[in-house]
Structure formats: C-alpha cells, structure tokens
Tab-separated table of C-alpha atoms in Angstrom:
chain	number	residue	atom	x	y	z
A	573	ASP	CA	-0.293	-0.103	-0.139
A	574	TYR	CA	3.185	2.332	0.305
A	575	ILE	CA	4.596	1.968	-2.299
A	576	ASN	CA	1.359	2.480	-4.692
A	577	GLU	CA	0.624	5.479	-2.443
A	578	VAL	CA	4.099	7.146	-2.434
A	579	THR	CA	3.838	6.582	-6.327
A	580	LYS	CA	1.244	8.520	-7.366
A	581	ASN	CA	3.096	11.285	-8.431
A	582	GLY	CA	5.173	9.518	-10.773
A	583	PRO	CA	7.601	6.867	-10.270
A	584	VAL	CA	10.554	6.155	-7.800
A	585	ASN	CA	13.585	4.499	-6.911
A	586	ILE	CA	13.677	1.345	-4.373
A	587	THR	CA	16.253	-0.056	-1.962
A	588	PHE	CA	16.114	-3.160	0.049
A	589	LYS	CA	18.656	-2.986	2.362
A	590	ALA	CA	20.243	-6.525	4.203
A	591	PRO	CA	23.156	-7.205	6.715
A	592	ASN	CA	24.926	-8.422	3.203
A	593	LYS	CA	23.057	-7.584	0.275
A	594	GLU	CA	21.206	-4.570	-1.448
A	595	PHE	CA	18.722	-4.605	-4.008
A	596	GLU	CA	17.813	-1.830	-5.824
A	597	ILE	CA	14.690	-0.650	-8.655
A	598	PHE	CA	14.691	2.330	-10.365
A	599	GLY	CA	11.689	3.943	-11.972
A	600	CYS	CA	8.289	2.059	-9.614
A	601	LYS	CA	5.540	2.844	-11.047
A	602	SER	CA	3.425	0.283	-8.433
A	603	ALA	CA	3.397	-2.640	-6.531
A	604	LYS	CA	0.537	-5.219	-6.258
A	605	SER	CA	0.051	-7.677	-2.928
A	606	VAL	CA	0.259	-11.586	-4.279
A	607	GLY	CA	1.050	-13.633	-1.713
A	608	THR	CA	-2.633	-15.601	-1.265
A	609	ASP	CA	-1.339	-16.934	-5.044
A	610	THR	CA	0.651	-19.503	-4.419
A	611	ALA	CA	0.270	-21.825	-7.312
A	612	GLY	CA	3.080	-22.966	-9.089
A	613	ARG	CA	4.859	-22.300	-6.226
A	614	LYS	CA	4.967	-19.279	-6.322
A	615	LYS	CA	6.817	-16.714	-3.575
A	616	ALA	CA	5.909	-14.011	-3.721
A	617	ASP	CA	4.626	-11.505	-1.467
A	618	VAL	CA	4.971	-8.107	-3.698
A	619	LEU	CA	5.048	-7.334	-7.209
A	620	ILE	CA	6.523	-4.188	-7.956
A	621	TYR	CA	6.057	-2.495	-11.519
A	622	ASP	CA	8.988	-0.711	-12.559
A	623	VAL	CA	7.669	1.599	-16.049
A	624	ASN	CA	8.767	-0.323	-18.580
A	625	ASP	CA	6.237	-2.907	-16.839
A	626	ARG	CA	9.009	-5.612	-15.355
A	627	SER	CA	7.839	-6.957	-12.582
A	628	TYR	CA	10.131	-7.981	-9.377
A	629	PRO	CA	8.952	-10.864	-7.146
A	630	ILE	CA	9.610	-9.742	-3.685
A	631	SER	CA	9.078	-12.194	-0.688
A	632	ILE	CA	8.785	-10.306	3.255
A	633	LYS	CA	10.632	-12.442	5.149
A	634	LYS	CA	10.682	-11.815	9.315
A	635	ASP	CA	13.782	-11.596	10.663
A	636	ASP	CA	13.673	-15.081	12.315
A	637	ALA	CA	12.488	-16.528	9.667
A	638	GLU	CA	13.697	-20.105	8.871
A	639	THR	CA	15.372	-20.162	4.923
A	640	TRP	CA	14.052	-23.254	3.697
A	641	GLU	CA	10.585	-23.740	1.562
A	642	SER	CA	8.424	-26.524	3.192
A	643	ALA	CA	7.073	-27.222	-0.635
A	644	PRO	CA	6.665	-30.873	-0.984
C-alpha cells in the first residue's frame, strides 16, 4: 500500500537493504500484493512494477524466519 501511495505522483526508486546485500528498483510505478497466489510454488508476497512493466517478485520474511521452503 505504501509503495502505491508514494508512486501516485510518479515513479520512485526503491532500495532494499540487508546486512550483506542491497537491491535497487529504479522507476518503480506500482506494487501488487500476491502472497495468496501460491500455485506452481510461487513465493512472492509482492510484485513491484517498474516503468517498463518489468515485475520484481519480492518475498518478505521476518528476521527470525527459516531460510528453507516447506514445499513437498
């Protein structure tokens, strides 16, 4: 919701930071919650779209979350 709110006035650049990694999306124009769509072992919680309509699947984890999946 926040990404969609701040992009109402135009695209923004987003930077995700972790202790050992940094990921940037330039020209972000919108975001869509997709966490309930798990068909085909999809794992994204949010899809972020840039001005070229490329989508970036983002999975949001708690700091204490396990790093493995529970797929069969």
